[in-house]
């Protein structure tokens, strides 16, 4: 399956990636202001993957995700205000504030669940695929998980079972361990695997695989479209391996805006790029890469990009204010929703 | 004595064990939690690089590995992570570890030390706030220790290391920075011996782990009202020091148990049941449990705060058993 996005569509895709970026940057500020306390995980550096995979899905498709879920939810069109409210534990959040960053999930957008247990979402995604396969129609499931999930036994059990049952599930392994430092200096964990090429794992179950550059939104979209088509045609599970460079801000255990707030002018003015993160700005940042590509292709002008950024910034500022102005659910309601 | 935080005490005792036993190994990630104290672990990494292992995110597998090594006489301190991450390892613990000595007619020994962090953290929500000690207490064959201070951590881990049984040491995830006066020398705190942290004639208040500090604060509040509370920390669930508990209840005639595990089938439930069954005649008032409500933990701060015993909740329970309020 090939694709071609119109200029307007490309612009919309970039805008969505930028929305995720500004959302995450805003979240760091909210954390610094003590608006929430939880250990949290940012999607910065992986925006191209989430947006492209979600672009390849239809409205009836389902999604399962992990602790690094903010980008997936926003890519699917979640309201940034309600998403931020959830992370801040407010009653206007998508889960009434009970789920927070780790369980941010939007059922009306097709999310089945968000699990903070590494490997937790893979078995659930199989279940959704099982149900969709029994039902008429051609809907599929996308399961987003990190490279670390392939260290948990449940992932192997699930891939085996999905292959046996020929389940319509697209496993989206977001491998962000390229250039990762791991636990050095109390940093964020990284891949601890004897397998050098993670696609060897699904391959041994006979699951088709494809590795893509997770920074490149159009490349990921093309591969995701092929993967989704495979599952939609009921040919069984498929494994998409999207590799991205570890963003410097996700090297420590607690996120930091290591590369500052994204300066979009770096997309057209290379002289602004310097310092220890020059390679990130120049080669790895998926938002800057796509902005640069669209500028070069004449899809967008500098002033249009700047205007897009202002409108995204306004949306995020309003979303943050909405979240901060929203009430916390009362302690007295903590027993609500233990059972249906 | 040296002033030392809980993380430092864990490092101190692991160093003693690593120096003493050249086969002893330590396996796990973020053994000292997610807070700033976690980097204190690096001192051990430097000294014992060949015996510190950072396993893959495979709790079931490395827990079983540690147990299998123990079956061959090599002691391993295996850190499972948070309470919720022990659940993927549940089969290794409940099926492979707990019953092995028994099923072998006493021929297999399993001197493994498992460690995990329990408790409501800041914003841990439903999968990062578990306190699973009562579940493990329900599985015979594992000794369970819950240090409530740096001094206890050093002494209890030392005893766990020496035990020929599987032991589970459970630290509270929010306690690694808590400072205490810790003896410099090597010492062990025996399992099954409670510590009385405050004497009092009116009410016996049992607490463990981080809740001990909360209970002591409650006791201060109550002392100002003329109620004298005796605060007892059993320190280990298995073996359990029934005698100190009953002796105290015999003196006070009243019992409040405060604990972070859930109300139903929790630590407080079992302690209350012991006294209700065998110490009924000692009691002047019904027993009260102050425990975690029977719900998952919410990510929202007010709801989260309502999950844990607070000095106010404990004090209110004490006033009730005293017949005031
Ligand atoms: C069962 C389990 N063990 C350990 C953890 C702690 N933990 C949280 S994130 C993480 C690393 C996950 O890496 P990966 O799956 O690659 O996702 P990434 O954060 O890199 O996106 C670990 C080990 C967990 N959440 N669940
Ligand atoms: Mg990863």
XYZ file of C-alpha atoms and ligand atoms in Angstrom:
692
model
C 0.000 0.000 0.000
C 1.361 3.432 -0.909
C 0.300 6.747 0.408
C 0.414 10.333 -0.523
C -0.560 13.038 1.864
C -1.851 16.340 0.556
C -0.033 19.525 1.562
C -2.823 20.317 3.996
C -2.599 16.850 5.489
C 1.159 17.098 5.920
C 0.684 20.399 7.677
C -1.909 18.846 9.967
C 0.451 15.974 10.781
C 3.220 18.405 11.693
C 0.791 20.384 13.816
C -0.153 17.257 15.736
C 3.492 16.418 16.368
C 4.087 19.944 17.544
C 1.053 19.764 19.807
C 2.524 16.703 21.511
C 5.882 18.452 21.853
C 4.417 21.591 23.414
C 2.143 19.522 25.642
C 5.122 17.616 27.045
C 7.176 20.773 27.466
C 4.270 22.367 29.296
C 4.000 19.297 31.493
C 7.601 19.666 32.662
C 6.771 23.235 33.697
C 3.702 22.032 35.579
C 5.813 19.428 37.365
C 8.362 22.082 38.279
C 5.481 24.112 39.747
C 4.473 21.049 41.822
C 1.144 20.767 40.011
C 1.593 16.980 40.200
C 4.070 14.658 41.898
C 4.067 11.388 39.988
C 6.988 9.786 38.242
C 6.209 10.542 34.583
C 7.502 9.782 31.104
C 7.597 12.109 28.123
C 6.985 11.302 24.475
C 9.544 13.832 23.221
C 11.595 12.330 20.412
C 8.956 9.747 19.495
C 6.224 12.055 18.153
C 6.699 10.884 14.571
C 6.034 7.266 15.478
C 2.867 7.785 17.481
C 1.344 10.272 15.057
C 2.153 8.139 11.997
C 0.815 4.890 13.442
C -2.372 6.560 14.605
C -2.727 8.131 11.138
C -2.656 4.618 9.680
C -5.537 3.488 11.914
C -9.276 3.909 11.399
C -11.826 5.112 13.887
C -12.976 1.563 14.723
C -9.452 0.342 15.491
C -8.341 -0.075 19.080
C -5.150 0.963 20.863
C -3.292 -0.272 23.925
C -0.434 1.677 25.443
C 2.028 2.069 28.284
C 3.518 4.482 30.789
C 4.770 6.559 27.830
C 1.249 7.183 26.586
C 0.707 10.953 26.340
C 1.690 11.161 22.677
C -0.540 8.276 21.628
C -3.581 9.772 23.263
C -2.967 13.215 21.751
C -2.187 11.715 18.340
C -5.615 10.122 18.419
C -7.191 13.516 18.967
C -7.609 13.710 22.718
C -8.307 17.130 24.159
C -5.047 18.432 25.673
C -6.972 20.099 28.501
C -8.648 16.890 29.625
C -5.394 14.976 29.177
C -3.472 17.464 31.317
C -6.291 17.466 33.847
C -5.942 13.694 34.104
C -2.209 13.918 34.704
C -2.869 16.527 37.395
C -5.434 14.236 39.015
C -8.387 16.534 38.333
C -11.974 15.414 38.065
C -12.254 16.830 34.527
C -9.530 14.432 33.357
C -10.322 11.541 31.063
C -10.332 9.087 33.972
C -11.695 11.518 36.525
C -8.157 12.040 37.819
C -7.781 8.490 39.120
C -5.417 7.232 36.434
C -2.904 10.042 36.161
C 0.051 9.977 33.796
C 0.471 6.208 33.983
C -3.100 5.237 33.095
C -4.192 8.095 30.844
C -6.665 6.399 28.565
C -9.555 7.534 26.395
C -12.059 4.756 25.692
C -14.139 6.873 23.309
C -11.054 7.197 21.089
C -10.552 3.452 20.996
C -8.049 3.028 23.821
C -8.571 -0.257 25.622
C -6.211 0.431 28.513
C -2.977 2.081 29.521
C -0.749 -0.055 31.704
C 2.273 1.111 33.637
C 3.454 -2.455 34.022
C 6.155 -3.176 31.481
C 4.704 -5.750 29.057
C 1.264 -5.288 30.601
C -0.503 -3.963 27.526
C 0.607 -6.672 25.105
C -1.591 -9.446 26.447
C -4.520 -7.033 26.652
C -4.002 -6.015 23.025
C -4.215 -9.673 22.071
C -7.548 -9.845 23.837
C -8.871 -6.871 21.939
C -7.667 -8.454 18.705
C -9.372 -11.692 19.675
C -12.657 -9.864 20.220
C -12.332 -7.893 16.980
C -11.573 -11.026 15.036
C -14.715 -12.709 16.359
C -16.798 -9.677 15.464
C -17.611 -8.946 11.857
C -15.641 -6.103 10.287
C -11.992 -5.519 9.752
C -10.867 -3.518 12.758
C -7.377 -4.071 14.152
C -5.478 -3.322 17.347
C -2.278 -1.322 17.688
C -0.235 -2.157 20.771
C 2.399 0.441 21.609
C 5.189 -0.705 23.907
C 8.844 0.017 24.555
C 11.860 -2.143 23.868
C 11.917 -3.022 27.576
C 8.666 -4.950 27.158
C 10.576 -7.594 25.265
C 12.311 -8.495 28.527
C 9.050 -9.639 30.128
C 7.900 -13.209 29.590
C 4.300 -12.209 28.939
C 5.388 -10.569 25.678
C 6.770 -13.840 24.348
C 3.718 -15.783 25.476
C 1.483 -13.212 23.821
C 3.316 -13.200 20.488
C 3.178 -16.974 20.373
C -0.539 -16.960 21.064
C -1.261 -14.169 18.580
C 0.599 -16.094 15.885
C -1.274 -19.297 16.706
C -4.647 -17.558 16.594
C -3.671 -15.273 13.721
C -4.853 -12.251 15.691
C -5.254 -8.860 13.972
C -2.766 -7.022 16.155
C -0.041 -4.593 15.139
C 2.754 -4.657 17.691
C 4.425 -1.265 17.665
C 7.726 -1.584 19.469
C 9.087 1.888 20.146
C 12.772 1.277 20.610
C 14.153 4.432 22.204
C 17.306 2.791 23.496
C 19.562 4.066 20.716
C 22.165 6.217 22.432
C 20.608 5.588 25.836
C 22.825 5.723 28.913
C 20.685 3.498 31.113
C 21.051 3.379 34.878
C 24.380 5.254 34.894
C 24.180 7.958 37.551
C 20.721 6.808 38.601
C 19.348 7.309 35.086
C 16.366 5.852 33.257
C 16.537 2.115 32.491
C 17.425 1.004 29.030
C 17.287 -2.186 27.032
C 18.937 -5.184 28.721
C 18.645 -7.824 26.031
C 20.878 -10.489 24.544
C 18.995 -9.979 21.280
C 20.829 -7.484 19.088
C 18.002 -7.066 16.577
C 14.683 -7.055 18.449
C 12.795 -8.118 15.321
C 14.412 -11.552 15.663
C 11.961 -12.167 18.496
C 8.654 -11.860 16.593
C 10.318 -13.438 13.572
C 10.827 -16.707 15.406
C 7.039 -16.913 15.835
C 6.615 -16.353 12.107
C 5.338 -12.815 12.652
C 6.267 -10.449 9.798
C 8.445 -7.550 10.893
C 9.579 -4.192 9.629
C 12.125 -1.805 11.130
C 11.648 1.891 10.508
C 13.346 5.119 11.409
C 11.074 6.349 14.182
C 12.114 9.957 13.537
C 10.640 9.990 10.043
C 6.880 10.419 10.129
C 6.254 9.617 6.468
C 8.428 6.519 6.585
C 6.680 5.277 9.711
C 3.307 6.001 8.135
C 4.134 3.979 5.044
C 5.291 1.007 7.106
C 2.402 1.328 9.570
C -0.054 1.393 6.671
C 1.393 -1.876 5.370
C 1.253 -3.403 8.841
C -2.321 -2.291 9.456
C -3.382 -3.601 6.041
C -1.849 -6.973 6.871
C -3.813 -7.208 10.103
C -6.960 -5.826 8.482
C -6.817 -8.480 5.802
C -6.800 -10.996 8.665
C -3.334 -12.270 7.830
C -2.334 -12.292 11.475
C -0.102 -10.270 13.780
C 2.644 -7.997 12.535
C 5.535 -6.256 14.271
C 6.671 -2.714 13.583
C 10.004 -1.767 15.108
C 10.393 2.020 15.277
C 13.860 3.069 16.353
C 14.567 6.502 17.794
C 17.505 8.156 19.439
C 17.101 8.579 23.212
C 16.186 12.217 23.832
C 18.598 13.775 26.341
C 15.691 14.790 28.595
C 14.703 11.123 29.004
C 18.198 10.021 30.027
C 17.669 10.874 33.710
C 15.127 8.908 35.724
C 13.071 12.068 36.165
C 12.507 13.986 32.903
C 14.283 17.262 32.282
C 13.947 19.770 29.460
C 17.562 19.055 28.552
C 17.251 20.538 25.077
C 15.188 23.512 26.234
C 11.846 24.519 24.816
C 11.924 23.641 21.150
C 13.047 26.576 19.030
C 11.213 26.040 15.747
C 13.366 28.636 14.051
C 16.064 25.952 14.049
C 14.038 24.414 11.229
C 15.015 27.238 8.885
C 17.981 28.876 10.552
C 20.846 26.411 11.022
C 22.980 29.101 12.624
C 20.858 28.758 15.767
C 22.069 25.181 16.211
C 25.119 24.686 18.418
C 26.205 23.264 21.733
C 26.096 19.773 23.189
C 22.683 18.972 21.670
C 23.463 20.083 18.127
C 23.046 16.540 16.787
C 19.599 16.343 18.370
C 18.440 19.627 16.838
C 20.008 18.871 13.491
C 19.364 15.167 12.994
C 17.186 13.511 15.613
C 14.391 15.833 16.689
C 11.427 14.493 14.662
C 9.468 17.735 14.916
C 12.327 19.852 13.585
C 13.076 17.251 10.915
C 9.557 17.287 9.536
C 9.249 21.052 9.793
C 12.499 21.371 7.852
C 11.253 18.902 5.253
C 7.959 20.719 4.732
C 9.682 24.097 4.505
C 12.144 22.769 1.932
C 9.335 21.241 -0.120
C 7.427 24.514 -0.105
C 4.515 22.941 1.726
C 4.784 25.560 4.448
C 6.332 28.995 4.783
C 8.300 30.198 7.778
C 5.585 32.606 8.815
C 2.952 29.878 8.556
C 5.038 27.609 10.739
C 5.516 30.370 13.294
C 1.780 31.025 13.287
C 1.092 27.319 13.745
C 3.407 27.302 16.728
C 1.661 30.292 18.276
C -1.719 28.672 17.917
C -0.424 25.394 19.399
C 1.178 27.311 22.268
C -2.133 29.071 22.922
C -3.972 25.752 22.982
C -1.493 24.284 25.445
C -1.587 27.380 27.648
C -5.390 27.191 27.708
C -5.217 23.453 28.394
C -2.872 24.020 31.325
C -5.136 26.695 32.741
C -8.172 24.441 32.325
C -6.383 21.654 34.199
C -5.204 23.936 36.995
C -8.661 25.475 37.367
C -10.358 22.076 37.528
C -11.326 20.604 40.898
C -9.707 17.581 42.480
C -12.087 14.664 43.022
C -12.964 14.530 46.712
C -11.422 11.995 49.066
C -14.932 10.848 49.909
C -15.372 9.512 46.386
C -12.361 7.196 46.465
C -14.496 4.083 46.679
C -16.373 4.991 43.494
C -15.535 2.828 40.478
C -13.963 -0.034 42.400
C -16.693 -2.085 40.749
C -18.879 -1.435 37.716
C 26.592 5.627 66.212
C 26.521 7.412 62.893
C 23.773 9.531 61.466
C 22.713 7.714 58.336
C 19.724 7.537 56.053
C 17.848 4.326 55.296
C 19.517 4.029 51.885
C 22.918 4.335 53.525
C 22.048 1.608 56.019
C 21.035 -0.753 53.209
C 24.310 -0.042 51.430
C 26.213 -0.531 54.697
C 24.769 -3.954 55.449
C 25.045 -5.156 51.858
C 28.712 -4.148 51.955
C 29.241 -6.164 55.149
C 27.584 -9.215 53.577
C 29.467 -8.844 50.279
C 32.784 -8.624 52.141
C 32.013 -11.574 54.361
C 30.737 -13.984 51.725
C 32.676 -13.922 48.455
C 29.797 -15.647 46.648
C 27.064 -13.289 47.821
C 25.601 -11.279 44.935
C 23.132 -8.427 44.604
C 20.684 -8.303 41.725
C 18.173 -5.614 40.858
C 17.437 -2.178 39.469
C 16.721 0.908 41.555
C 17.322 -0.973 44.788
C 17.203 2.313 46.711
C 13.981 3.530 45.104
C 13.350 6.381 42.683
C 14.399 9.274 44.924
C 17.701 11.145 45.046
C 19.167 8.570 47.476
C 19.246 5.992 44.675
C 22.739 7.100 43.639
C 24.144 6.014 47.025
C 24.118 2.525 45.535
C 27.029 3.466 43.288
C 29.495 2.991 46.146
C 28.721 -0.733 46.050
C 28.930 -0.876 42.273
C 32.477 0.405 42.439
C 33.644 -1.956 45.156
C 31.870 -5.121 43.953
C 31.426 -4.618 40.225
C 31.571 -8.367 39.557
C 28.838 -9.233 42.064
C 26.269 -6.541 41.336
C 23.883 -7.459 38.537
C 21.343 -5.276 36.757
C 18.880 -7.799 35.411
C 16.544 -7.327 32.480
C 12.990 -6.254 33.256
C 12.140 -9.921 33.923
C 11.014 -10.222 37.530
C 9.710 -13.787 37.263
C 12.968 -14.986 35.754
C 15.472 -13.292 38.033
C 13.505 -14.138 41.167
C 13.599 -17.793 40.149
C 17.274 -17.448 39.266
C 18.059 -16.100 42.724
C 16.113 -18.983 44.248
C 17.866 -21.589 42.131
C 21.257 -20.169 43.090
C 20.200 -20.328 46.744
C 19.294 -23.997 46.278
C 22.958 -24.477 45.338
C 24.169 -22.548 48.343
C 24.800 -19.169 46.751
C 23.019 -16.353 48.527
C 21.556 -13.602 46.396
C 19.833 -10.395 47.419
C 17.263 -9.918 44.663
C 15.368 -6.643 44.439
C 12.004 -6.994 42.704
C 11.200 -3.291 42.460
C 7.854 -1.958 43.641
C 5.150 -4.178 45.093
C 3.354 -4.312 41.756
C 6.457 -5.585 39.975
C 6.548 -8.533 42.383
C 3.225 -9.657 40.920
C 4.791 -10.860 37.648
C 7.181 -12.807 39.933
C 4.371 -14.239 42.041
C 4.651 -17.725 40.606
C 8.371 -17.829 41.266
C 7.748 -16.826 44.879
C 4.539 -18.691 45.694
C 5.124 -21.831 43.631
C 8.874 -22.266 43.476
C 10.266 -20.619 46.592
C 7.816 -20.765 49.472
C 7.031 -24.468 49.526
C 10.286 -25.938 48.277
C 11.825 -26.731 51.665
C 8.614 -28.349 52.852
C 7.959 -30.379 49.710
C 11.512 -31.692 49.824
C 10.979 -32.982 53.339
C 13.467 -30.440 54.570
C 16.226 -31.452 52.186
C 16.253 -28.305 50.007
C 17.435 -25.067 51.577
C 16.651 -21.761 49.987
C 18.574 -18.931 51.634
C 17.504 -16.224 49.197
C 16.833 -12.632 50.239
C 14.092 -10.934 48.252
C 13.576 -7.208 48.639
C 10.868 -4.883 47.403
C 9.538 -1.388 47.990
C 5.969 -1.033 49.161
C 3.620 1.767 49.930
C 1.739 4.704 48.625
C 4.245 6.906 46.818
C 3.572 10.334 45.387
C 1.160 9.798 42.516
C 1.903 6.105 42.097
C -1.725 5.374 41.225
C -3.023 1.830 40.869
C 0.164 0.090 39.729
C 2.904 1.801 41.730
C 1.469 1.947 45.252
C 1.012 -1.620 46.374
C 1.790 -3.006 49.826
C 1.668 -6.757 49.178
C 3.080 -7.996 52.493
C -0.178 -9.520 53.687
C -0.406 -11.577 50.485
C 3.046 -12.986 51.126
C 2.185 -13.536 54.792
C -0.538 -15.830 53.478
C 2.069 -18.068 51.845
C 3.841 -20.177 54.467
C 7.561 -20.671 54.110
C 8.829 -17.100 53.701
C 10.194 -14.951 56.520
C 9.028 -11.346 56.176
C 10.738 -8.297 57.677
C 9.630 -4.658 57.424
C 12.246 -2.252 58.751
C 10.872 1.015 60.117
C 14.191 2.841 60.371
C 17.739 2.850 59.049
C 18.921 1.094 62.215
C 16.371 -1.665 61.734
C 17.144 -1.983 58.022
C 20.791 -2.712 58.733
C 20.073 -5.237 61.471
C 17.148 -7.005 59.810
C 18.857 -7.382 56.432
C 21.829 -8.849 58.292
C 19.546 -11.482 59.823
C 17.883 -12.141 56.468
C 21.310 -12.730 54.943
C 22.149 -15.288 57.642
C 18.826 -17.109 57.500
C 18.575 -20.484 55.833
C 15.015 -19.672 54.820
C 13.748 -17.534 51.969
C 13.307 -14.055 53.391
C 11.444 -11.073 52.060
C 12.607 -7.666 53.240
C 10.113 -4.931 52.469
C 11.186 -1.306 52.551
C 8.802 1.596 52.228
C 9.463 3.415 48.954
C 9.331 6.793 50.705
C 11.743 5.954 53.523
C 15.162 5.899 51.857
C 15.944 9.440 52.956
C 14.843 8.925 56.585
C 17.782 9.446 58.938
C 18.553 7.637 62.127
C 21.426 6.869 64.500
C 22.906 3.637 63.213
C 25.600 1.644 65.034
C 28.773 1.498 62.986
C 29.579 -2.057 63.932
C 28.104 -5.184 62.431
C 24.920 -6.250 64.239
C 21.869 -8.359 63.592
C 18.320 -7.808 64.814
C 16.682 -11.165 65.460
C 13.474 -11.979 63.615
C 10.365 -12.464 65.719
C 11.228 -9.863 68.357
C 9.099 -6.751 68.505
C 10.437 -3.349 69.465
C 8.528 -1.168 71.878
C 9.174 2.362 70.697
C 7.109 4.116 73.306
C 5.631 2.827 76.529
C 2.135 3.720 77.601
C -0.528 2.391 79.922
C -3.733 3.114 78.009
C -3.696 1.674 74.487
C -1.459 -0.702 72.552
C -0.811 0.713 69.085
C 0.798 -1.699 66.616
C 2.485 -0.332 63.503
C 5.219 -1.359 61.081
C 7.383 0.167 58.392
C 6.678 3.804 57.625
C 3.498 3.748 59.730
C 5.636 3.528 62.888
C 6.593 7.167 62.438
C 2.953 8.066 61.901
C 1.987 6.137 65.034
C 4.619 7.925 67.116
C 3.292 11.278 65.937
C -0.217 10.179 66.890
C 1.080 9.124 70.312
C 2.503 12.618 70.837
C -0.833 14.204 69.971
C -2.622 11.874 72.354
C -0.121 12.382 75.172
C -1.066 16.044 75.098
C -4.639 14.910 75.807
C -3.526 12.654 78.650
C -3.804 9.374 76.723
C -0.676 7.224 77.020
C -0.158 5.011 74.000
C 2.268 2.092 73.792
C 3.701 1.849 70.279
C 4.859 -1.617 69.279
C 6.632 -2.469 66.039
C 6.651 -6.243 65.422
C 9.449 -5.698 62.829
C 8.804 -9.112 61.268
C 5.481 -10.606 60.216
C 7.040 -14.051 59.916
C 8.019 -15.038 62.555
C 5.571 -12.929 64.543
C 6.249 -11.909 68.147
C 2.903 -12.782 69.689
C 4.255 -12.639 73.197
C 5.213 -8.941 73.129
C 1.845 -8.139 71.592
C -0.122 -10.047 74.214
C 1.996 -8.722 77.076
C 1.297 -5.193 75.935
C -2.429 -5.766 75.488
C -2.476 -7.357 78.941
C -1.084 -4.087 80.310
C -3.327 -1.711 78.352
C -6.487 -3.675 77.614
C -6.943 -1.865 74.331
C -5.617 -2.417 70.801
C -5.382 -0.271 67.677
C -3.498 -1.596 64.653
C -2.404 0.894 62.000
C -1.028 -0.378 58.726
C -0.704 0.519 55.054
C -2.007 -2.795 53.737
C -5.686 -2.963 52.898
C -8.390 -3.413 55.494
C -9.615 -6.750 54.156
C -7.198 -9.609 54.788
C -4.481 -7.106 55.595
C -1.732 -7.090 58.200
C -3.989 -5.292 60.685
C -6.693 -7.918 60.185
C -4.437 -10.793 61.118
C -3.040 -9.042 64.173
C -6.530 -8.104 65.299
C -7.656 -11.714 64.785
C -4.834 -13.065 66.954
C -5.858 -10.884 69.863
C -9.592 -11.339 69.341
C -9.158 -15.101 69.375
C -6.667 -15.586 72.172
C -6.662 -12.335 74.078
C -10.362 -11.529 74.258
C -10.346 -11.556 78.030
C -7.605 -8.960 78.085
C -9.664 -6.437 76.122
C -11.682 -3.602 77.614
C -12.834 -2.318 74.211
C -13.223 -3.586 70.654
C -10.082 -3.619 68.491
C -9.822 -0.992 65.759
C -7.873 -1.315 62.523
C -6.658 1.798 60.707
C -5.781 0.492 57.264
C -5.878 1.213 53.557
C -9.426 1.305 52.172
C -10.385 -1.626 49.928
C -9.780 0.232 46.689
C -6.974 0.610 44.177
C -4.934 3.773 44.763
C -6.089 6.865 42.904
C -3.634 9.134 41.095
C -5.442 12.143 42.522
C -3.740 13.695 45.568
C -6.686 14.009 47.983
C -7.831 10.494 47.266
C -4.313 9.171 47.529
C -3.777 10.894 50.870
C -6.939 9.249 52.175
C -5.460 5.790 51.536
C -2.803 5.924 54.238
C -3.024 5.958 58.021
C -2.428 9.500 59.285
C -1.722 10.688 62.838
C -5.249 12.115 62.893
C -6.915 8.862 61.848
C -4.871 6.868 64.309
C -5.562 9.351 67.108
C -9.283 9.192 66.379
C -9.190 5.394 66.604
C -7.342 5.565 69.915
C -9.884 8.018 71.305
C -12.652 5.635 70.275
C -11.131 2.654 72.065
C -10.719 4.936 75.074
C -14.435 5.612 74.886
C -13.991 9.295 73.978
C -15.448 10.158 70.645
C 6.881 -5.124 35.539
C 7.607 -3.834 35.648
N 8.910 -3.839 36.020
C 9.587 -2.683 36.123
C 8.986 -1.494 35.865
C 9.756 -0.189 36.016
N 9.934 0.470 34.730
C 9.175 1.517 34.357
S 9.542 2.060 32.831
C 10.760 0.912 32.663
C 11.577 0.854 31.421
C 10.748 0.491 30.314
O 11.479 0.563 29.136
P 10.694 0.466 27.789
O 9.701 -0.625 27.832
O 11.720 0.417 26.725
O 9.867 1.809 27.692
P 10.395 3.314 27.597
O 10.230 3.891 28.947
O 11.817 3.285 27.157
O 9.496 3.984 26.629
C 10.848 0.114 33.782
C 11.806 -0.989 33.938
C 7.621 -1.522 35.500
N 6.928 -0.393 35.254
N 6.964 -2.700 35.385
Mg 12.756 1.968 25.852
